Short mmCIF file of C-alpha atoms and ligand atoms in Angstrom, two decimals:
data_model
loop_
_atom_site.label_atom_id
_atom_site.label_comp_id
_atom_site.label_asym_id
_atom_site.label_seq_id
_atom_site.Cartn_x
_atom_site.Cartn_y
_atom_site.Cartn_z
CA MET A 1 52.39 48.68 72.56
CA ASN A 2 50.86 50.07 69.29
CA THR A 3 52.78 51.13 66.40
CA ARG A 4 53.33 50.33 62.50
CA ALA A 5 54.73 46.87 63.13
CA ASN A 6 52.81 46.19 66.08
CA LYS A 7 55.38 43.69 66.73
CA THR A 8 57.94 43.32 69.15
CA ALA A 9 62.20 42.68 69.41
CA LEU A 10 63.61 41.77 72.00
CA ILE A 11 67.43 42.35 71.91
CA THR A 12 70.26 41.64 74.31
CA GLY A 13 73.79 44.06 74.13
CA ALA A 14 71.63 46.33 72.55
CA SER A 15 73.90 49.41 74.55
CA SER A 16 76.43 49.37 72.19
CA GLY A 17 78.06 48.06 68.94
CA ILE A 18 76.28 45.10 66.77
CA GLY A 19 73.28 45.18 68.83
CA GLN A 20 72.72 48.97 69.55
CA GLU A 21 72.84 48.76 65.36
CA LEU A 22 70.39 45.90 65.43
CA ALA A 23 68.21 47.57 67.35
CA LYS A 24 68.34 51.22 65.23
CA LEU A 25 67.06 48.75 62.33
CA PHE A 26 64.17 46.99 64.28
CA ALA A 27 63.55 50.81 65.59
CA LYS A 28 63.47 52.04 61.95
CA ASP A 29 60.80 48.94 61.17
CA GLY A 30 59.05 50.19 63.46
CA TYR A 31 59.53 47.69 66.25
CA ASN A 32 58.73 48.23 69.88
CA LEU A 33 61.63 46.64 71.85
CA VAL A 34 62.78 45.37 74.78
CA LEU A 35 66.59 45.83 75.48
CA VAL A 36 68.57 44.34 78.03
CA ALA A 37 72.32 45.15 79.48
CA ARG A 38 73.82 46.50 82.32
CA SER A 39 74.38 50.05 81.04
CA THR A 40 70.05 51.27 82.32
CA ASP A 41 71.42 55.08 81.36
CA LYS A 42 72.65 53.97 77.68
CA LEU A 43 69.37 51.63 77.01
CA ASN A 44 67.25 54.64 77.81
CA GLU A 45 68.97 57.14 75.99
CA ILE A 46 68.57 54.79 73.31
CA GLY A 47 64.72 54.26 74.49
CA GLY A 48 64.43 57.64 74.33
CA GLN A 49 65.71 58.20 70.68
CA PHE A 50 64.03 55.66 69.35
CA TRP A 51 60.59 57.23 70.39
CA ASP A 52 61.78 60.62 69.26
CA GLU A 53 63.16 59.14 65.74
CA TYR A 54 60.27 56.57 65.27
CA GLY A 55 57.75 56.85 67.58
CA VAL A 56 58.29 53.42 69.09
CA GLU A 57 58.56 52.15 72.59
CA THR A 58 60.99 50.68 74.56
CA VAL A 59 60.97 48.82 77.80
CA VAL A 60 64.21 48.59 78.99
CA ILE A 61 65.76 45.15 81.30
CA THR A 62 68.75 46.31 83.34
CA LYS A 63 70.40 42.23 83.83
CA ASP A 64 73.74 41.17 84.44
CA LEU A 65 72.93 38.02 81.76
CA SER A 66 76.70 36.67 83.44
CA GLU A 67 74.27 35.72 86.36
CA GLU A 68 72.95 32.65 87.55
CA ASN A 69 68.85 32.99 86.46
CA ALA A 70 69.83 35.58 84.37
CA ALA A 71 67.56 34.42 81.39
CA GLN A 72 64.80 33.17 83.55
CA ASP A 73 64.73 37.04 85.63
CA VAL A 74 64.25 38.49 81.73
CA TYR A 75 61.63 35.74 80.32
CA ASN A 76 60.08 36.18 83.63
CA GLN A 77 59.61 40.30 83.53
CA VAL A 78 58.67 40.35 80.08
CA LYS A 79 56.27 37.43 80.75
CA GLU A 80 54.72 39.92 83.70
CA LYS A 81 54.41 42.75 81.52
CA ASN A 82 52.45 40.51 78.84
CA ILE A 83 55.37 41.68 76.09
CA PRO A 84 54.90 39.10 73.17
CA VAL A 85 58.55 38.88 71.52
CA ASP A 86 58.16 38.23 68.18
CA ILE A 87 62.24 38.35 67.21
CA LEU A 88 64.87 37.52 69.72
CA VAL A 89 67.98 38.96 69.18
CA ASN A 90 71.02 36.69 71.54
CA ASP A 91 73.64 39.70 71.08
CA ALA A 92 74.97 40.87 74.07
CA GLY A 93 78.61 38.30 74.57
CA VAL A 94 82.07 38.61 75.55
CA GLY A 95 85.61 37.89 74.85
CA LEU A 96 88.84 37.24 76.64
CA TYR A 97 92.66 37.56 75.11
CA GLY A 98 95.57 35.71 76.68
CA LEU A 99 97.34 32.53 76.75
CA PHE A 100 95.24 30.52 78.38
CA ALA A 101 97.55 27.73 80.26
CA THR A 102 99.23 30.67 82.28
CA GLU A 103 97.25 34.38 81.99
CA THR A 104 93.80 34.26 81.56
CA ASP A 105 91.84 34.56 84.71
CA TRP A 106 89.38 31.73 85.44
CA GLU A 107 86.54 33.59 86.91
CA ARG A 108 85.91 36.10 83.70
CA GLU A 109 86.20 32.65 81.60
CA LYS A 110 83.44 31.06 83.69
CA SER A 111 81.44 33.97 83.48
CA LEU A 112 81.97 34.82 79.07
CA ILE A 113 80.50 31.22 79.04
CA HIS A 114 78.02 31.79 81.44
CA LEU A 115 76.97 34.86 79.24
CA ASN A 116 77.99 33.54 75.83
CA VAL A 117 76.63 29.78 75.94
CA LEU A 118 74.35 29.61 79.37
CA THR A 119 71.80 32.69 78.71
CA THR A 120 72.30 32.60 75.23
CA THR A 121 70.84 28.49 75.67
CA LEU A 122 68.24 29.18 78.10
CA MET A 123 66.95 32.69 76.43
CA THR A 124 66.92 30.71 73.66
CA LYS A 125 64.79 27.79 75.17
CA LEU A 126 62.32 29.95 76.86
CA PHE A 127 60.79 32.68 74.34
CA LEU A 128 61.36 29.97 71.37
CA LYS A 129 59.08 27.49 73.58
CA ASP A 130 56.46 30.15 72.82
CA MET A 131 56.96 30.87 69.50
CA VAL A 132 56.64 27.22 68.69
CA GLU A 133 53.98 27.73 70.16
CA ARG A 134 52.50 30.37 68.39
CA ASN A 135 53.86 28.78 65.14
CA GLU A 136 55.63 32.40 64.65
CA GLY A 137 59.04 34.30 65.85
CA LYS A 138 62.16 34.59 64.98
CA ILE A 139 65.66 34.48 66.22
CA LEU A 140 69.29 35.72 65.61
CA ASN A 141 72.53 34.39 67.61
CA LEU A 142 75.15 35.96 67.65
CA ALA A 143 78.45 33.10 66.21
CA SER A 144 80.98 34.54 64.99
CA LEU A 145 83.54 33.48 61.92
CA VAL A 146 85.26 32.07 64.75
CA ALA A 147 83.28 29.64 65.28
CA ILE A 148 84.51 27.76 62.50
CA THR A 149 88.11 28.29 63.32
CA PRO A 150 90.32 27.97 66.27
CA MET A 151 91.28 30.68 67.76
CA PRO A 152 94.65 30.79 69.49
CA LEU A 153 95.12 33.76 72.24
CA MET A 154 91.39 33.75 72.37
CA ALA A 155 90.67 29.93 72.78
CA VAL A 156 87.24 29.67 75.23
CA TYR A 157 85.47 33.08 73.45
CA ALA A 158 86.06 30.98 70.00
CA ALA A 159 84.96 27.35 72.16
CA THR A 160 82.26 29.35 73.23
CA LYS A 161 81.13 30.96 69.44
CA ALA A 162 81.25 27.33 68.12
CA TYR A 163 78.92 25.72 70.64
CA ILE A 164 76.05 28.70 69.14
CA TYR A 165 77.11 27.87 66.07
CA ASN A 166 76.35 24.11 66.25
CA PHE A 167 73.77 24.73 68.20
CA THR A 168 71.94 27.21 66.13
CA GLN A 169 72.15 24.65 62.78
CA SER A 170 70.76 21.95 65.05
CA LEU A 171 67.83 24.25 65.88
CA ILE A 172 67.15 24.92 62.56
CA ASN A 173 66.59 21.36 61.64
CA GLU A 174 64.38 20.56 64.41
CA LEU A 175 62.64 23.80 63.32
CA LYS A 176 62.10 22.94 59.54
CA ASP A 177 58.64 22.08 59.66
CA THR A 178 57.65 25.84 61.56
CA ASN A 179 57.34 29.04 61.11
CA VAL A 180 60.10 29.60 63.43
CA SER A 181 63.35 30.42 62.15
CA VAL A 182 66.70 30.55 63.65
CA THR A 183 69.79 32.31 62.16
CA ALA A 184 73.63 32.11 63.08
CA LEU A 185 75.25 35.23 62.74
CA LEU A 186 78.73 35.21 61.45
CA PRO A 187 80.75 38.52 61.57
CA ASN A 188 84.32 38.45 60.92
CA ALA A 189 86.68 41.19 63.78
CA THR A 190 84.20 44.90 63.76
CA ASP A 191 84.75 47.94 64.74
CA THR A 192 83.52 47.58 68.38
CA ASP A 193 84.19 47.88 71.91
CA PHE A 194 84.45 43.96 71.97
CA PHE A 195 88.49 43.82 71.28
CA ASN A 196 88.65 47.19 74.08
CA LYS A 197 87.10 44.56 76.53
CA ALA A 198 88.48 41.71 75.83
CA GLY A 199 92.17 42.72 76.30
CA ALA A 200 92.77 42.81 73.12
CA SER A 201 92.68 46.06 71.75
CA ASN A 202 96.45 46.08 70.97
CA THR A 203 96.56 43.45 67.92
CA LYS A 204 96.95 43.07 64.53
CA VAL A 205 92.81 41.92 64.06
CA THR A 206 92.65 44.90 65.34
CA GLU A 207 94.42 47.24 62.16
CA ASN A 208 91.16 46.02 59.86
CA LEU A 209 87.66 45.93 61.41
CA ASP A 210 84.20 45.84 59.95
CA ASP A 211 81.72 48.46 60.36
CA PRO A 212 79.24 47.34 63.09
CA SER A 213 76.33 48.86 61.26
CA LEU A 214 76.81 47.24 57.86
CA VAL A 215 77.10 44.02 59.93
CA ALA A 216 73.79 44.72 61.67
CA LYS A 217 72.19 45.28 57.92
CA ASP A 218 72.83 41.99 56.60
CA ALA A 219 72.10 40.44 59.43
CA TYR A 220 68.96 42.18 59.87
CA ASN A 221 67.83 40.91 55.83
CA ALA A 222 69.24 37.38 56.50
CA LEU A 223 67.01 37.24 59.64
CA MET A 224 63.79 38.94 57.96
CA LYS A 225 64.24 35.80 55.52
CA GLY A 226 65.09 32.93 57.90
CA ALA A 227 68.51 32.49 56.29
CA PRO A 228 70.38 29.61 58.64
CA LYS A 229 73.74 31.71 58.99
CA VAL A 230 75.24 34.81 57.28
CA VAL A 231 78.90 35.67 57.08
CA PRO A 232 78.39 39.48 56.59
CA GLY A 233 80.49 42.02 53.94
CA GLY A 234 82.01 40.95 51.36
CA LEU A 235 84.46 38.34 49.09
CA VAL A 236 87.55 38.48 52.06
CA ASN A 237 85.00 37.16 54.68
CA LYS A 238 83.46 34.17 52.81
CA ALA A 239 86.15 33.47 51.57
CA TYR A 240 88.36 33.04 55.21
CA GLU A 241 84.49 31.03 55.71
CA VAL A 242 85.46 28.91 52.80
CA MET A 243 88.95 28.19 54.01
CA SER A 244 87.52 27.96 57.15
CA TYR A 245 85.59 24.53 56.14
CA VAL A 246 88.46 23.74 53.68
CA ALA A 247 92.17 24.03 55.69
CA PRO A 248 93.20 21.70 58.65
CA GLN A 249 92.44 23.35 62.31
CA GLU A 250 96.43 23.61 62.80
CA THR A 251 96.62 25.73 59.26
CA MET A 252 93.83 27.68 60.19
CA ALA A 253 94.77 27.81 63.84
CA GLY A 254 98.49 29.14 63.18
CA MET A 255 96.68 32.05 60.34
CA MET A 256 94.84 33.02 63.77
CA ARG A 257 97.53 32.96 65.52
CA LYS A 258 99.62 35.63 63.80
CA ASN A 259 96.05 37.98 63.68
CA MET A 260 95.92 37.86 67.38
CA GLU A 261 99.55 39.08 67.97
CA PRO A 262 100.90 42.07 69.24
CA LYS A 263 101.14 44.57 66.39
CA LYS A 264 104.63 45.58 65.25
CA GLU A 265 106.25 49.08 65.03
CA PRO A 266 106.38 49.93 61.42
CA VAL A 267 109.80 50.12 60.28
CA THR A 268 108.76 53.16 57.37
CA ASP A 269 107.99 56.28 57.53
CA GLU A 270 105.53 55.09 55.42
CA LYS A 271 103.49 53.39 58.32
CA GLY A 272 99.62 53.84 56.92
CA ASN A 273 100.89 52.61 53.83
CA LYS A 274 102.44 49.72 54.43
CA ALA A 275 100.28 48.30 57.32
CA ALA A 276 97.68 48.42 54.73
CA LEU A 277 99.55 47.20 51.54
CA THR A 278 101.10 44.51 54.12
CA TRP A 279 96.99 43.66 54.90
CA GLY A 280 96.38 43.92 51.73
CA ILE A 281 98.54 41.29 49.87
CA GLY A 282 98.17 38.49 52.96
CA LEU A 283 94.21 39.05 52.31
CA ALA A 284 95.27 38.70 48.44
CA ALA A 285 96.63 35.52 48.94
CA VAL A 286 94.46 33.88 51.38
CA VAL A 287 91.51 35.06 49.21
CA LEU A 288 93.54 33.63 46.02
CA ALA A 289 94.19 30.05 47.82
CA GLY A 290 90.78 30.25 49.03
CA ALA A 291 89.41 30.40 45.96
CA ALA A 292 91.24 27.52 44.41
CA LEU A 293 90.38 25.47 46.46
CA ALA A 294 86.93 26.20 46.97
CA LEU A 295 86.94 24.94 43.01
CA ALA A 296 88.70 21.94 43.75
CA TYR A 297 86.89 20.80 46.60
CA SER A 298 83.34 21.89 44.64
CA ASN A 299 84.06 18.97 41.72
CA SER A 300 86.20 16.97 43.99
CA SER A 301 85.39 13.01 44.98
CA ALA A 302 85.29 11.97 48.32
CA TYR A 303 88.61 10.58 48.11
CA ASP A 304 90.09 13.84 46.39
CA LYS A 305 88.75 16.25 49.36
CA ALA A 306 90.75 14.47 51.69
CA ARG A 307 93.58 15.23 49.15
CA TYR A 308 92.38 18.52 49.49
CA ARG A 309 92.28 19.15 53.09
CA TYR A 310 96.16 18.39 52.97
CA LYS A 311 96.59 20.76 50.10
CA ALA A 312 95.46 23.66 51.91
CA GLY A 313 98.42 23.17 54.22
CA LYS A 314 100.89 23.47 51.14
CA LEU A 315 98.25 26.69 49.80
CA LYS A 316 98.46 28.44 53.20
CA SER A 317 102.11 28.14 53.33
CA GLY A 318 102.22 29.19 49.82
CA ALA A 319 100.09 32.20 50.84
CA ASP A 320 102.52 32.56 53.64
CA ASP A 321 105.56 33.15 51.73
CA VAL A 322 103.63 35.94 49.17
CA TYR A 323 102.76 37.68 52.46
CA ASP A 324 106.28 37.35 53.63
CA ASP A 325 108.33 38.21 50.52
CA VAL A 326 106.37 41.77 50.43
CA LYS A 327 107.41 42.52 53.15
CA ASP A 328 110.43 41.89 52.99
CA THR A 329 111.13 43.60 49.94
CA LEU A 330 109.05 47.03 52.00
CA ILE A 331 111.48 46.40 54.90
CA ASN A 332 114.06 46.30 52.67
CA GLY A 333 113.51 49.73 51.73
CA LEU A 334 113.05 49.26 47.73
CA ASN A 335 110.62 51.34 45.25
CA SER A 336 108.51 48.61 45.02
CA VAL A 337 105.18 49.65 46.97
CA LYS A 338 103.65 50.09 43.55
CA ASP A 339 104.01 46.82 42.02
CA ALA A 340 103.07 45.48 44.89
CA VAL A 341 99.96 47.42 44.74
CA SER A 342 99.27 46.23 41.50
CA THR A 343 100.24 42.67 42.15
CA ALA A 344 97.63 42.93 45.00
CA LYS A 345 95.44 44.56 42.80
CA GLU A 346 95.94 41.69 40.09
CA VAL A 347 96.03 39.14 42.68
CA VAL A 348 92.50 40.40 43.92
CA ALA A 349 90.45 40.79 40.75
CA LYS A 350 92.06 37.06 39.57
CA ALA A 351 90.50 36.00 42.66
CA LYS A 352 87.34 37.39 42.56
CA GLU A 353 87.06 36.76 39.12
CA THR A 354 87.14 32.71 40.71
CA PHE A 355 85.34 33.13 43.38
CA ALA A 356 82.37 34.46 42.04
CA ASP A 357 81.07 30.88 40.56
CA VAL A 358 82.01 28.85 43.32
CA LEU A 359 79.65 31.49 46.02
CA ALA A 360 77.32 32.30 43.62
N1 NAP B 202 83.17 42.92 67.64
C1 NAP B 202 83.65 41.73 66.93
O1 NAP B 202 84.91 41.70 66.44
C2 NAP B 202 82.41 40.31 66.96
C3 NAP B 202 82.88 39.69 66.12
C4 NAP B 202 82.15 38.29 65.86
C5 NAP B 202 80.92 38.60 66.64
N2 NAP B 202 81.15 39.29 67.25
C6 NAP B 202 79.91 39.04 68.85
O2 NAP B 202 78.96 39.85 68.81
C7 NAP B 202 78.34 40.70 70.16
C8 NAP B 202 78.11 42.11 69.89
O3 NAP B 202 79.27 42.00 70.29
P1 NAP B 202 80.24 44.11 69.65
O4 NAP B 202 81.05 43.70 69.18
O5 NAP B 202 79.32 44.47 69.60
O6 NAP B 202 80.56 44.29 71.49
P2 NAP B 202 80.06 45.29 72.53
O7 NAP B 202 80.43 47.19 71.56
O8 NAP B 202 81.23 45.47 73.47
O9 NAP B 202 78.34 44.95 72.35
C9 NAP B 202 78.34 44.06 74.03
C10 NAP B 202 77.60 44.20 74.11
O10 NAP B 202 76.86 43.29 75.04
C11 NAP B 202 76.68 43.58 76.34
N3 NAP B 202 77.09 42.83 77.61
C12 NAP B 202 78.38 42.57 77.47
N4 NAP B 202 78.63 41.83 78.44
C13 NAP B 202 77.09 41.75 79.04
C14 NAP B 202 76.32 41.01 80.88
N5 NAP B 202 77.37 40.47 81.38
N6 NAP B 202 75.06 41.21 80.55
C15 NAP B 202 74.21 41.60 79.95
N7 NAP B 202 74.84 41.86 78.79
C16 NAP B 202 76.22 42.32 78.47
C17 NAP B 202 77.30 44.73 76.89
O11 NAP B 202 76.36 45.88 77.71
P3 NAP B 202 76.35 45.90 78.87
O12 NAP B 202 78.00 46.76 78.73
O13 NAP B 202 75.93 47.75 79.14
O14 NAP B 202 76.15 45.33 79.87
C18 NAP B 202 76.97 45.39 74.61
O15 NAP B 202 75.49 46.22 74.78
C19 NAP B 202 78.55 39.44 70.84
O16 NAP B 202 78.24 38.05 71.46
C20 NAP B 202 79.89 39.15 70.11
O17 NAP B 202 80.80 37.82 70.50
C21 NAP B 202 81.87 40.46 67.77
#
């Protein structure tokens, strides 16, 4: 392989979604690629496009990464082909929707844990050893914003992402005296095939999804800088992150549960407006609560920090009340859409102002 960068990135889960968008960014920068997933045709097609558009070479490895020995097989194939992997992206992952006790299937959960946890861990171990020997290399691990919150109705999935996030942060410390970096990517809900495949396509969370190409762009920049973690997107996603650190876990679980419930049929004719509006108000309330807490939390003593955790619960109830009030007003058919929009704008503007100092 011989191109501009003369470097190679191996990406698992490159056949769609965030992985495919990341692969595109590497190809644009002249990286040769090793693409791994189950969909051979899709990977070949993507590799062909990269050759035509960017003149980079692609090796396709077809592999079901939820199978025993999958990571070792991929590593062996790369070694046999004598490809030094400069960058590893552990993107392949799946979710599963349903109540853990009564609805989800254990065989699917076992395979999910194997893919999201075991394969990611062994891929990291195998390629990281070579990177440390060369004292050079980068790894991007796909966690999620739900790595730092509970996620009822996708409990096992969120737990696997918590593992990945924690694992990555420990490795960062172990590697601090080397030139090897590991970055955790924590996207919010993103517009890929993920929720369909997980059986969660009809949930409220799918009403507001981030663009996978923008998620990939933020991730790529953070990876190249060797950042420990990246929460892609704007203020709202960062507000969720801060909320997750300071609010009690049961509060976060309640909030996530609401997000994961099935969509409700809109009551008014102004279908789109109403959905967008109630979502906007809900977010604004959360942003405001997160901003207030973050400010208080960052300026407080250890004793006060404990109190603020308690207050987070209260603020969250306040946020819920705002949300419910607005919803009720709309459902009652009052002519308040304009008022609600300007209220939401004011709340968001105020929150942004406060938040800018905390998260700058
Ligand atoms: N979308 C979100 O809201 C979101 C949010 C946070 C984090 N994430 C994480 O982002 C990563 C990518 O997800 P996505 O949103 O881009 O979803 P996606 O479009 O469904 O992509 C998933 C990728 O993983 C591959 N994959 C799935 N099962 C596999 C298996 N058994 N063996 C090999 N490859 C497998 C798929 O390829 P094949 O089907 O061809 O095998 C596909 O390329 C996942 O780790 C996910 O947990 C997603």
